[in-house]
XYZ file of N, CA and C in Angstrom:
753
model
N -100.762 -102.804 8.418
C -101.945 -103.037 9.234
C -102.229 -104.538 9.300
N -102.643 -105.341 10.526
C -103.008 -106.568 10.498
C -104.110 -106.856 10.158
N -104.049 -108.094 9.587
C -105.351 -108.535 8.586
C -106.457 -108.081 9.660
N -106.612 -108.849 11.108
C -107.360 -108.518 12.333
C -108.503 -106.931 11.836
N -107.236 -106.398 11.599
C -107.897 -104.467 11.723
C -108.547 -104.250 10.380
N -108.278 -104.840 9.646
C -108.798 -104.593 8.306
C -110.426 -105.210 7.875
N -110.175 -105.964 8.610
C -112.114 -106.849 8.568
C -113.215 -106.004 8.736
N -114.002 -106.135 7.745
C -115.076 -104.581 7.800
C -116.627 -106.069 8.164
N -117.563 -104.958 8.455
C -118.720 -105.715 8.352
C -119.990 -104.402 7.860
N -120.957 -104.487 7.905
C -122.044 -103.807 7.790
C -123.118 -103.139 9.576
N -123.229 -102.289 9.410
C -124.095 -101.592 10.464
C -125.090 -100.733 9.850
N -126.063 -101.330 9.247
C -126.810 -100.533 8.745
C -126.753 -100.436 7.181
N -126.805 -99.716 6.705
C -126.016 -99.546 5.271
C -124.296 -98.687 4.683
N -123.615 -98.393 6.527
C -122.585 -98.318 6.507
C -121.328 -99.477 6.673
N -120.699 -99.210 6.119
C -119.697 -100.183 6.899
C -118.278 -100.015 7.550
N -118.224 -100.491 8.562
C -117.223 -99.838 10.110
C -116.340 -101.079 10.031
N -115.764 -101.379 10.797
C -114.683 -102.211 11.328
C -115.649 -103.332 11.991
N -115.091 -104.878 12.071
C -115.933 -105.929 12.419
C -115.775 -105.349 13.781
N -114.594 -105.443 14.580
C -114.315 -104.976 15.744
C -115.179 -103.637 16.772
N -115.664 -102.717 15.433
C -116.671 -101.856 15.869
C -118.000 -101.825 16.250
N -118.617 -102.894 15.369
C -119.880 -102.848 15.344
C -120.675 -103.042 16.954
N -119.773 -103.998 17.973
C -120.790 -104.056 18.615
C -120.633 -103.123 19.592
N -120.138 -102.298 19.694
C -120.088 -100.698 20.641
C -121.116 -99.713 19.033
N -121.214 -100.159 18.355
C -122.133 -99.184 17.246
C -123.502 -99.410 18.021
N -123.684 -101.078 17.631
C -125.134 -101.321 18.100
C -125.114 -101.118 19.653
N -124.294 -101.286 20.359
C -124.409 -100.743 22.032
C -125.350 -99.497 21.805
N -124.833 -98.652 21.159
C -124.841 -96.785 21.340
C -126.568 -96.343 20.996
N -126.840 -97.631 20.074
C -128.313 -97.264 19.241
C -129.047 -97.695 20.403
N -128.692 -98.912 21.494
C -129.788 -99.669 22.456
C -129.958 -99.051 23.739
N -128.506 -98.367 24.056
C -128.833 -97.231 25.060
C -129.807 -96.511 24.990
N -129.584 -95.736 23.880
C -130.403 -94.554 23.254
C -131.944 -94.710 23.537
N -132.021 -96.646 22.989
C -133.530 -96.351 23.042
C -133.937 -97.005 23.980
N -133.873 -97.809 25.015
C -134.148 -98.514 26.263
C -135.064 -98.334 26.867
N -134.728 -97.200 27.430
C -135.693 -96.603 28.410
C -137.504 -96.515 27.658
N -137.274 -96.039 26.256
C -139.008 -95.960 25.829
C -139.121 -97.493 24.841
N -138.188 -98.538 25.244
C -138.077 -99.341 23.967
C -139.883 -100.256 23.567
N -140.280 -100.461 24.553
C -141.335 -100.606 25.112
C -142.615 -100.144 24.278
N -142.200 -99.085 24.843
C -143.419 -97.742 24.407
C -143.139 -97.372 22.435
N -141.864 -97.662 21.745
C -142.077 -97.848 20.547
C -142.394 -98.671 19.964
N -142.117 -99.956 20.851
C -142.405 -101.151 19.727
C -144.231 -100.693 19.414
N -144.877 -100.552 20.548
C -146.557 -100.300 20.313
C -146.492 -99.529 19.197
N -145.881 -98.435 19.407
C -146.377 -97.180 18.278
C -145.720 -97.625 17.048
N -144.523 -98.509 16.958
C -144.123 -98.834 15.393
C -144.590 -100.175 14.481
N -145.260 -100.426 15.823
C -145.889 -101.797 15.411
C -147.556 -102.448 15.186
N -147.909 -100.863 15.666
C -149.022 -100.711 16.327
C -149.700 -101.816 17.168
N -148.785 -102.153 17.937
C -149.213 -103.279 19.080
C -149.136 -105.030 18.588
N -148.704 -104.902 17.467
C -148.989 -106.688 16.732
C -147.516 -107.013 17.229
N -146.269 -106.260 17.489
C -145.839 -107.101 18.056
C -146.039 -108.285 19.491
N -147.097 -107.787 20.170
C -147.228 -108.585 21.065
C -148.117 -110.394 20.081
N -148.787 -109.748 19.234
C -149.284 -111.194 18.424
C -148.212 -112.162 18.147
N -146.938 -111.339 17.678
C -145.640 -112.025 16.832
C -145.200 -112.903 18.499
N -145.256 -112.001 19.375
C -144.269 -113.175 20.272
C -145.262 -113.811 20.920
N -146.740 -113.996 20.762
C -147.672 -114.941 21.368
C -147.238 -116.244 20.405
N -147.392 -115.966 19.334
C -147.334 -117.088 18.416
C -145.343 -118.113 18.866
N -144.474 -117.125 18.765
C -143.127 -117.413 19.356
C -143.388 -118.371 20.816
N -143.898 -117.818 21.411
C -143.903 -118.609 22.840
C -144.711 -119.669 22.563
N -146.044 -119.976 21.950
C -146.858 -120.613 21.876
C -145.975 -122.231 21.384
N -144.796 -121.815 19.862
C -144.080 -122.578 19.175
C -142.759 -123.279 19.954
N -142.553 -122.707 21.409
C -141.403 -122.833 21.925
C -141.973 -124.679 22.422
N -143.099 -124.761 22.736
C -143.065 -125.831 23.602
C -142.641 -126.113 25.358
N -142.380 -124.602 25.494
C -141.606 -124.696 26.713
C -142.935 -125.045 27.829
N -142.519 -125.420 29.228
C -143.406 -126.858 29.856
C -142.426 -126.726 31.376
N -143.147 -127.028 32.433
C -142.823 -127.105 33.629
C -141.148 -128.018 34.010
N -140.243 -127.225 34.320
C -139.209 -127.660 34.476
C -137.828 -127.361 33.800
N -138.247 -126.744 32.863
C -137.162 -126.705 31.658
C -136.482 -125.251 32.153
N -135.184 -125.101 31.202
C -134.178 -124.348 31.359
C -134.551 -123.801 30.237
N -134.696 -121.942 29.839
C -135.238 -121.398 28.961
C -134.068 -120.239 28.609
N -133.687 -120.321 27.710
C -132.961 -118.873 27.599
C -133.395 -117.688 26.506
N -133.730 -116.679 26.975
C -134.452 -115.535 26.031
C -133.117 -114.500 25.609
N -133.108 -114.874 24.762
C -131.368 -114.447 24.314
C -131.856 -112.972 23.436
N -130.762 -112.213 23.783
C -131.299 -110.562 23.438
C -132.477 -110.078 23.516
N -132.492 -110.871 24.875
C -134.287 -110.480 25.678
C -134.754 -109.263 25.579
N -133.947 -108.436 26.086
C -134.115 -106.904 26.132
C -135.057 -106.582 27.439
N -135.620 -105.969 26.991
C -137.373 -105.642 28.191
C -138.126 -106.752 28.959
N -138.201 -108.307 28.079
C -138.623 -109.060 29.179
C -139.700 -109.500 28.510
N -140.310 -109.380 27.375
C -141.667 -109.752 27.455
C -141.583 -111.239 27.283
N -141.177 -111.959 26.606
C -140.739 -113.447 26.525
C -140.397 -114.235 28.045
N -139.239 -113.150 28.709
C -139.223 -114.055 29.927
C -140.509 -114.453 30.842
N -141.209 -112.841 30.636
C -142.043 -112.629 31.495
C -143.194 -114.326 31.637
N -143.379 -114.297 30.469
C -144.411 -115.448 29.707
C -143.738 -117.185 30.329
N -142.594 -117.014 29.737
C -141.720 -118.164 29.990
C -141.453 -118.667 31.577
N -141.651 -117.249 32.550
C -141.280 -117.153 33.852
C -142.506 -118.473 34.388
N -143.868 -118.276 33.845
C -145.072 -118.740 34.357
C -144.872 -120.120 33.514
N -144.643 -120.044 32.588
C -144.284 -121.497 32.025
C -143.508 -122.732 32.677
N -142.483 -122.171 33.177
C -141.787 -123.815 33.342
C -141.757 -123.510 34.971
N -142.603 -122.728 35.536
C -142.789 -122.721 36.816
C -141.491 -123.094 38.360
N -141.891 -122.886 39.011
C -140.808 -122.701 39.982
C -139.796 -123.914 39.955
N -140.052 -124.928 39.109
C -138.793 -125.964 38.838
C -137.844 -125.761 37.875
N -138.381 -124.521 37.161
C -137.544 -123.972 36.106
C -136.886 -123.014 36.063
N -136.172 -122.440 34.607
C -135.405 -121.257 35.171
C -135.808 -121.001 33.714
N -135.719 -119.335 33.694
C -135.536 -118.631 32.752
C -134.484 -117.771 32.882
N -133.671 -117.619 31.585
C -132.380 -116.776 31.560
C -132.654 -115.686 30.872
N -132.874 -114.366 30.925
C -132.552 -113.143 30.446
C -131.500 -112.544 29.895
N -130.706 -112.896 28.890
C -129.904 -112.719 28.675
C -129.632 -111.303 27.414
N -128.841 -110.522 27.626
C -128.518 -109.297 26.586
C -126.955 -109.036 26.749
N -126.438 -108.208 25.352
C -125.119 -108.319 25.784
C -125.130 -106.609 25.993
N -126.448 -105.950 26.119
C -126.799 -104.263 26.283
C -127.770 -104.470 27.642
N -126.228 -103.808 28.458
C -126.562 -103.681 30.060
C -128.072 -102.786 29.890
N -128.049 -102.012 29.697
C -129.523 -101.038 29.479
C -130.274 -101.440 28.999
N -130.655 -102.763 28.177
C -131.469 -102.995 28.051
C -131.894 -104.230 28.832
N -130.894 -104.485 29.947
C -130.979 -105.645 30.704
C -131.528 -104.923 31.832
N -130.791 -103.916 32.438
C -131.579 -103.211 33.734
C -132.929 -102.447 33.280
N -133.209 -102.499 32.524
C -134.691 -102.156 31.922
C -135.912 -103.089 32.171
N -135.167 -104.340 31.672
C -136.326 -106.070 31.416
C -136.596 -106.227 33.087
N -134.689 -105.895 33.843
C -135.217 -106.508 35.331
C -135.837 -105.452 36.150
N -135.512 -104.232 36.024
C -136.784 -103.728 37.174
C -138.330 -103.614 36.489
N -138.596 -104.396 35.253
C -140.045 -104.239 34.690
C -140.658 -105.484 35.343
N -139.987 -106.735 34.964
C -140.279 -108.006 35.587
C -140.358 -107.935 36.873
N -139.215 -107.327 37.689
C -139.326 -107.069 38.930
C -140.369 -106.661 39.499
N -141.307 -105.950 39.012
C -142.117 -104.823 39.667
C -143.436 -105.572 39.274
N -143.776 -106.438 38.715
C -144.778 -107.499 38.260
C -144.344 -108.538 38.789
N -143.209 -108.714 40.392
C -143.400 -109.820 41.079
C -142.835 -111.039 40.297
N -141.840 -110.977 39.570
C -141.306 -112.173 38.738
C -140.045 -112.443 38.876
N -139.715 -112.907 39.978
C -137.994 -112.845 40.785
C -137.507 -114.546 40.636
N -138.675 -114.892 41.362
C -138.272 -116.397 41.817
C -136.910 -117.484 40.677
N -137.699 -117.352 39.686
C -136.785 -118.596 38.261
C -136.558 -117.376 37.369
N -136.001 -116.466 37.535
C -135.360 -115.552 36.736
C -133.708 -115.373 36.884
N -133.006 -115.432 35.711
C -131.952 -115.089 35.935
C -131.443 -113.751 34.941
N -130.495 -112.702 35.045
C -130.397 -111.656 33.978
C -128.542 -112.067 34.208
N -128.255 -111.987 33.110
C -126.905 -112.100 32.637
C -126.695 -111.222 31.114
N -125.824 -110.566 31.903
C -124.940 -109.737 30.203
C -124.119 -110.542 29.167
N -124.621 -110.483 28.104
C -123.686 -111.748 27.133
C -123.530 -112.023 26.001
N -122.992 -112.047 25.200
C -122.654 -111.935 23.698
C -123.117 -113.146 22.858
N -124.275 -113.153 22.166
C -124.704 -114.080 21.097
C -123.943 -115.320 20.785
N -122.540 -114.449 20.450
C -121.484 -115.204 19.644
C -120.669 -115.975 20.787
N -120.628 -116.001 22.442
C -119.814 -117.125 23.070
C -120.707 -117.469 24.326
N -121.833 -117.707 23.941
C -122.777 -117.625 24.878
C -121.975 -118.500 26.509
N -122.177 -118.122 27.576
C -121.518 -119.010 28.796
C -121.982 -119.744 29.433
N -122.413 -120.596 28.522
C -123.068 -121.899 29.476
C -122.570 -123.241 28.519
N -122.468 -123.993 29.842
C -122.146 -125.500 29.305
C -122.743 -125.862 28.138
N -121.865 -126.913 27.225
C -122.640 -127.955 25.859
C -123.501 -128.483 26.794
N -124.816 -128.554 26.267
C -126.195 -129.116 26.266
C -126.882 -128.979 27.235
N -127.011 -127.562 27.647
C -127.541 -127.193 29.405
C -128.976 -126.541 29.256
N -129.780 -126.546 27.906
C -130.667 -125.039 27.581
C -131.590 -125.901 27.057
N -132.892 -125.957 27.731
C -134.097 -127.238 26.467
C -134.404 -125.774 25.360
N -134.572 -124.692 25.313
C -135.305 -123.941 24.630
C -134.470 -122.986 24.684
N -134.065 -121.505 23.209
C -133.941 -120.886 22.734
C -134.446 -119.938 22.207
N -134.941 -118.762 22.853
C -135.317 -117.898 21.780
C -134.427 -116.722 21.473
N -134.524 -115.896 20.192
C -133.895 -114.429 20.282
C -134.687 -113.582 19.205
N -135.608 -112.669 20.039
C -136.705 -112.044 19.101
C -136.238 -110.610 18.676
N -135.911 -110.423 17.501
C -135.347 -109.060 17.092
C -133.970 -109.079 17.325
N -133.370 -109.863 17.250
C -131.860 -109.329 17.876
C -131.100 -110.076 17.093
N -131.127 -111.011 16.528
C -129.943 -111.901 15.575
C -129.514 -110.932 14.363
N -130.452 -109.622 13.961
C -129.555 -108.754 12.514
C -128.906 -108.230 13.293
N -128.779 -107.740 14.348
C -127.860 -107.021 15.552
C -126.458 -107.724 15.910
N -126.108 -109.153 15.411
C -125.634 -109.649 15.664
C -123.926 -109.853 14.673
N -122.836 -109.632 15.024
C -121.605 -109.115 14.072
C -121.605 -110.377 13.672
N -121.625 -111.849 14.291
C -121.178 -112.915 13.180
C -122.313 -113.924 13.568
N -123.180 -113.690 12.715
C -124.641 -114.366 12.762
C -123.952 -116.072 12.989
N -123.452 -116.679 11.793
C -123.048 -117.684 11.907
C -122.163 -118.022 13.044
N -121.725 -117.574 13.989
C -121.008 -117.895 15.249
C -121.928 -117.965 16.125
N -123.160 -117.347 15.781
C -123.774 -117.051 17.154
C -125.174 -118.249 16.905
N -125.342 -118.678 16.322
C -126.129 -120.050 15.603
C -125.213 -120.952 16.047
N -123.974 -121.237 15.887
C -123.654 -122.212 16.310
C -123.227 -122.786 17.814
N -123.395 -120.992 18.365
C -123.232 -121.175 19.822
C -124.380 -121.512 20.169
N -125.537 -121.072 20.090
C -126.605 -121.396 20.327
C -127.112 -122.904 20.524
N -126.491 -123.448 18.991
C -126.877 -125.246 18.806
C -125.450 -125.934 19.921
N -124.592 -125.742 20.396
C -123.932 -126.079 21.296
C -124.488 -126.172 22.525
N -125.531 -125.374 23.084
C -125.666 -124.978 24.561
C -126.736 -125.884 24.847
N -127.493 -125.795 23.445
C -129.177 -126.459 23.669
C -128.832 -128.298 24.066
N -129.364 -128.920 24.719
C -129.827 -130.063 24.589
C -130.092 -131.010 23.873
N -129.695 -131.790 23.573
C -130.351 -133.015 22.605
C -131.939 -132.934 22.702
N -132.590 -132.697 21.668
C -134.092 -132.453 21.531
C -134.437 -130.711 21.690
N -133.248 -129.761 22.037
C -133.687 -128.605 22.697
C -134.284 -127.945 21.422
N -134.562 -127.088 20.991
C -135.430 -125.749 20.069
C -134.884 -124.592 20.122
N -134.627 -123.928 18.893
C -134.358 -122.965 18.939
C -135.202 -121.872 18.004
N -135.942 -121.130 18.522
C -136.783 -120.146 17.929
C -136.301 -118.831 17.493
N -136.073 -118.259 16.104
C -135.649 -116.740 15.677
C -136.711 -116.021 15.619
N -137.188 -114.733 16.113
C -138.542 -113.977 15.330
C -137.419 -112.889 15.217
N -137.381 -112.723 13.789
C -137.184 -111.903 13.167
C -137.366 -110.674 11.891
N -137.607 -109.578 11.558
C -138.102 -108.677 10.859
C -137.415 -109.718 9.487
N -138.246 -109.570 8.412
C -137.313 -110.385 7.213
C -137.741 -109.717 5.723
N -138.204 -110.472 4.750
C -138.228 -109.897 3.410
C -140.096 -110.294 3.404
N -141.111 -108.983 3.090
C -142.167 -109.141 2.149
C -142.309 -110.118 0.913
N -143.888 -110.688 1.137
C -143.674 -111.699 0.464
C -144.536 -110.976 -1.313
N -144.838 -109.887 -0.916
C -145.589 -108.901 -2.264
C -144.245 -108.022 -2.051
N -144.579 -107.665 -4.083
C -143.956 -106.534 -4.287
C -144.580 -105.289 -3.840
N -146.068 -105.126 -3.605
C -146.821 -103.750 -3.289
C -146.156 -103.618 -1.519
N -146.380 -104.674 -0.658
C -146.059 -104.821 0.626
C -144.710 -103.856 1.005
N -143.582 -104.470 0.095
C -142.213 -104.144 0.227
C -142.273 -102.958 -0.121
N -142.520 -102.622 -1.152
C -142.344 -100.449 -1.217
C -143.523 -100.313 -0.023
N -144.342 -100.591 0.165
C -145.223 -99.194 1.431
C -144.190 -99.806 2.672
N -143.689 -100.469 3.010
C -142.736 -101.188 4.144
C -141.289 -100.403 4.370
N -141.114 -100.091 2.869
C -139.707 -99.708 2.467
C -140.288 -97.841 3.029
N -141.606 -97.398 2.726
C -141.751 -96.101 2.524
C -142.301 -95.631 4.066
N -142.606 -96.999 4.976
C -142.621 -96.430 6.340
C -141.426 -96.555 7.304
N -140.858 -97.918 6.310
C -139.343 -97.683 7.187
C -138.002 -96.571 7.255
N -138.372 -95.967 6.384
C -137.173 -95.034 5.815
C -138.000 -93.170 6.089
N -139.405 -93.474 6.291
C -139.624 -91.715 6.266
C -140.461 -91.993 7.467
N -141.345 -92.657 8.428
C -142.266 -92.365 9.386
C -141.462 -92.814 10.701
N -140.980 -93.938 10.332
C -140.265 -94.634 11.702
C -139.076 -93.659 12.423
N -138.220 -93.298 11.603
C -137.084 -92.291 11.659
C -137.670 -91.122 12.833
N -138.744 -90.756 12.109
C -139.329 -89.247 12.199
C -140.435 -89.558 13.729
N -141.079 -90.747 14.211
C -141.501 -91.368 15.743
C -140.250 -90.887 16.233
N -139.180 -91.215 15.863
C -138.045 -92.081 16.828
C -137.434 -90.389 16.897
N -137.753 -89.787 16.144
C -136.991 -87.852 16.789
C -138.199 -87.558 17.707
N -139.364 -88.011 17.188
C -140.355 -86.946 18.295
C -140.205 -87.468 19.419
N -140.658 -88.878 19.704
C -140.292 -89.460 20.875
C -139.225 -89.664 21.804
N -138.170 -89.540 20.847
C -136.875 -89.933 22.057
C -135.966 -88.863 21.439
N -136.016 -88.073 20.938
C -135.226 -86.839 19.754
C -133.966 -87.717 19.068
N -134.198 -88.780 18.414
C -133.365 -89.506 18.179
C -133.531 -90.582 16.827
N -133.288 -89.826 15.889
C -133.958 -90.441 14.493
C -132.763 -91.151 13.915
N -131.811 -91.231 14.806
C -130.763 -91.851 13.885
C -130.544 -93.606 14.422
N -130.696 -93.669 15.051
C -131.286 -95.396 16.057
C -131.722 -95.698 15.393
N -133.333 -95.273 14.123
C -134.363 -95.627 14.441
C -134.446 -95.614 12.632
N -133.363 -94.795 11.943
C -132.586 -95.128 10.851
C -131.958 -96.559 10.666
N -130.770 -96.238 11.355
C -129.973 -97.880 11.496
C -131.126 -99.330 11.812
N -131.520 -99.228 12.587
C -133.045 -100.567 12.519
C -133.404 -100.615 11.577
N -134.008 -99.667 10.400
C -134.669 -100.238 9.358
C -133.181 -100.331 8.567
N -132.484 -100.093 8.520
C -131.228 -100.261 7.051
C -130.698 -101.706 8.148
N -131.222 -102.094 9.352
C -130.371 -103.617 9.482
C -131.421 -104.643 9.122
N -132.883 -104.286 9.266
C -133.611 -105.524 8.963
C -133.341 -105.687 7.106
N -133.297 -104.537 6.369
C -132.733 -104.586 5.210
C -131.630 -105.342 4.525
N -130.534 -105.618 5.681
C -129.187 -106.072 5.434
C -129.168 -107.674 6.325
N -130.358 -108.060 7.372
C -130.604 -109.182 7.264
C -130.713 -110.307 6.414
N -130.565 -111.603 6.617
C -130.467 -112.614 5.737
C -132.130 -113.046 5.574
N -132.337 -113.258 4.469
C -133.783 -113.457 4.241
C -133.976 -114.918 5.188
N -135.799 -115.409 4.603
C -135.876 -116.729 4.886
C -135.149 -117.460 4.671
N -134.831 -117.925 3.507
C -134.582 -119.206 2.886
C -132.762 -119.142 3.086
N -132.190 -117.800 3.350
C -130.862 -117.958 3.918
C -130.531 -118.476 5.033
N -131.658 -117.658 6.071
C -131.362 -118.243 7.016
C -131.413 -119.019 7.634
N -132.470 -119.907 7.241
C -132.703 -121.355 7.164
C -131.315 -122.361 7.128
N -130.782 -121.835 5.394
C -130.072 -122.602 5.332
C -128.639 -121.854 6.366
N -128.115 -121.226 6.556
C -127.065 -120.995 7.930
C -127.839 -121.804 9.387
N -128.645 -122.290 9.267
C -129.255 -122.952 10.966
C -128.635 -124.226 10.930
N -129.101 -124.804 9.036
C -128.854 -126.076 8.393
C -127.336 -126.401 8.711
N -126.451 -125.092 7.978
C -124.914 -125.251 8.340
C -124.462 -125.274 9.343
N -125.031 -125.168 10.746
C -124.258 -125.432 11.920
C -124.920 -126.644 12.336
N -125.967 -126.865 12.013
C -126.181 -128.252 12.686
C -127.660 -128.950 12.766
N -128.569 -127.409 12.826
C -130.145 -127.640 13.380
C -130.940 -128.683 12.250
N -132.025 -129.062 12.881
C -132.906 -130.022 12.245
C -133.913 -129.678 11.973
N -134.709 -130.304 11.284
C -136.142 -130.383 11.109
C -136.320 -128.418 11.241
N -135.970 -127.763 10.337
C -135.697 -126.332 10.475
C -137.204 -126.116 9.359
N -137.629 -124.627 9.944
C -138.751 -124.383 9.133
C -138.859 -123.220 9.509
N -139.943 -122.266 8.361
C -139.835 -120.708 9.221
C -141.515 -120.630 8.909
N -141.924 -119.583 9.631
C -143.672 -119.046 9.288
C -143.672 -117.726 9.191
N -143.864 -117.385 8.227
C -143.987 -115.525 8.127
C -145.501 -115.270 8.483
N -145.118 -113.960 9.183
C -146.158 -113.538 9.895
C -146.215 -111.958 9.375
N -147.801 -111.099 9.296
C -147.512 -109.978 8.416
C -147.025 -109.915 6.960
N -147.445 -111.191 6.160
C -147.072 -110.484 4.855
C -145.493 -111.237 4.810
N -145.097 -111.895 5.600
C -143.538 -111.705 5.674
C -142.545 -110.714 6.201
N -142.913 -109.531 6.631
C -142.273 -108.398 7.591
C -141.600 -108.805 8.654
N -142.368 -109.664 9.363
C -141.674 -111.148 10.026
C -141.627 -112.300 9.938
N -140.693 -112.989 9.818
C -140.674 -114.374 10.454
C -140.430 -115.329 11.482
N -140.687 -116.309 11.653
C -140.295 -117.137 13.023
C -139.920 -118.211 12.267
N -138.337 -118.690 12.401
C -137.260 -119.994 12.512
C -137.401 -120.554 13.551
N -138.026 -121.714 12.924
C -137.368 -123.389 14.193
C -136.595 -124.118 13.813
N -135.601 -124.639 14.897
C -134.698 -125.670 14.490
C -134.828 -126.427 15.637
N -133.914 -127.536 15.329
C -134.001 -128.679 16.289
C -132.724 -129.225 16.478
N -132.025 -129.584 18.366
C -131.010 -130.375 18.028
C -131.532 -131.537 18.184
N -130.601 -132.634 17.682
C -131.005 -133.768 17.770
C -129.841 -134.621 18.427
């Protein structure tokens, strides 16, 4: 067998073939697309919209700029970003899960948000755009989804601009021990059990909590931003630490 075939990675708390994973995570984003929307409210009870006010707020993004919302999904970032850098700008929509891309564009669509929008299908890890074409970066929820985190950080710091930003909001580690077991005891028995009533589909909704689990904490991922290149890097946990938000900087 070639070394190639033999490379395992993690999906959850299983582990498949590196080569597999991203038709694994394809299969979970299909699944949930269509209501992805309608769970984040009920699993989040609506604070995710706080987490990406604060995200957009940190982007700096400003009339003119080139924005890319990387594993956008549904849109809510573009949506925000669309009104931000206004008709001299562009925002990129980018996912490498067609379904969750034709989801973001007929939602945006239908709220009149065509003009500086672009939707492109596309992989974290070779993103397709020129060295230094992007002032701003975000990818909210989607970097543990990602098969070689460190490839896809460094594609990222390639694309951005001299001065550009790159923003992570991501699910991460509790900063209490009481936090982490009731976290651990809604991620593993209530979330599962939404995700059958709502979409009859508890096994998606399994794998999400065993990947924010198998995510790289703060202070790792910090330092992997550090190893490809980023600057002036810092994170803010939000919730206790359940989430955080990474900035980096090129310079």
């Amino acid at each position: 067998m070639k070394e190639a075939e033999q490379k395992t990675t993690h999906f959850g708390y299983k582990t498949v073939a590196t080569s597999d994973k991203v038709n694994h995570v394809a299969d979970v984003f299909h699944s949930v697309a269509a209501k992805y929307d309608l769970m984040n409210d009920l699993l989040s009870f609506g604070i995710h919209r706080l987490w990406k006010r604060v995200t957009i707020a940190s982007s700096g993004a400003r009339k003119g700029q080139t924005i890319l919302d990387l594993a956008g999904g549904t849109g809510d970032l573009t949506a925000k970003f669309s009104q931000l850098v206004g008709e001299t700008g562009k925002v990129i929509l980018g996912d490498i899960n067609d379904s969750m891309l034709k989801v973001g564009r007929d939602k945006l669509r239908d709220r009149g948000l065509v003009s500086n929008i672009e939707y492109v299908q596309m992989n974290a890890e070779a993103l397709p755009f020129p060295d230094n074409s992007i002032d701003v970066i975000t990818i909210a929820f989607g970097l543990r989804n990602v098969t070689d985190q460190s490839k896809a950080l460094a594609s990222m710091f390639r694309v951005l601009k001299p001065g550009g930003r790159l923003l992570i909001l991501e699910f991460s580690k509790p900063e209490h021990e009481v936090l982490t077991k009731l976290y651990d005891m809604y991620s593993f028995n209530i979330l599962p059990q939404v995700g059958k009533a709502v979409l009859n589909d508890s096994e998606s909704y399994k794998y999400l909590a065993e990947s924010i689990r198998m995510h790289p904490d703060q202070d790792t991922l910090e330092a992997m931003m550090k190893e490809v290149g980023f600057e002036q890097t810092s994170y803010q946990n939000m919730t206790g630490g359940i989430v955080a938000l990474h900035r980096g900087f090129k310079f």
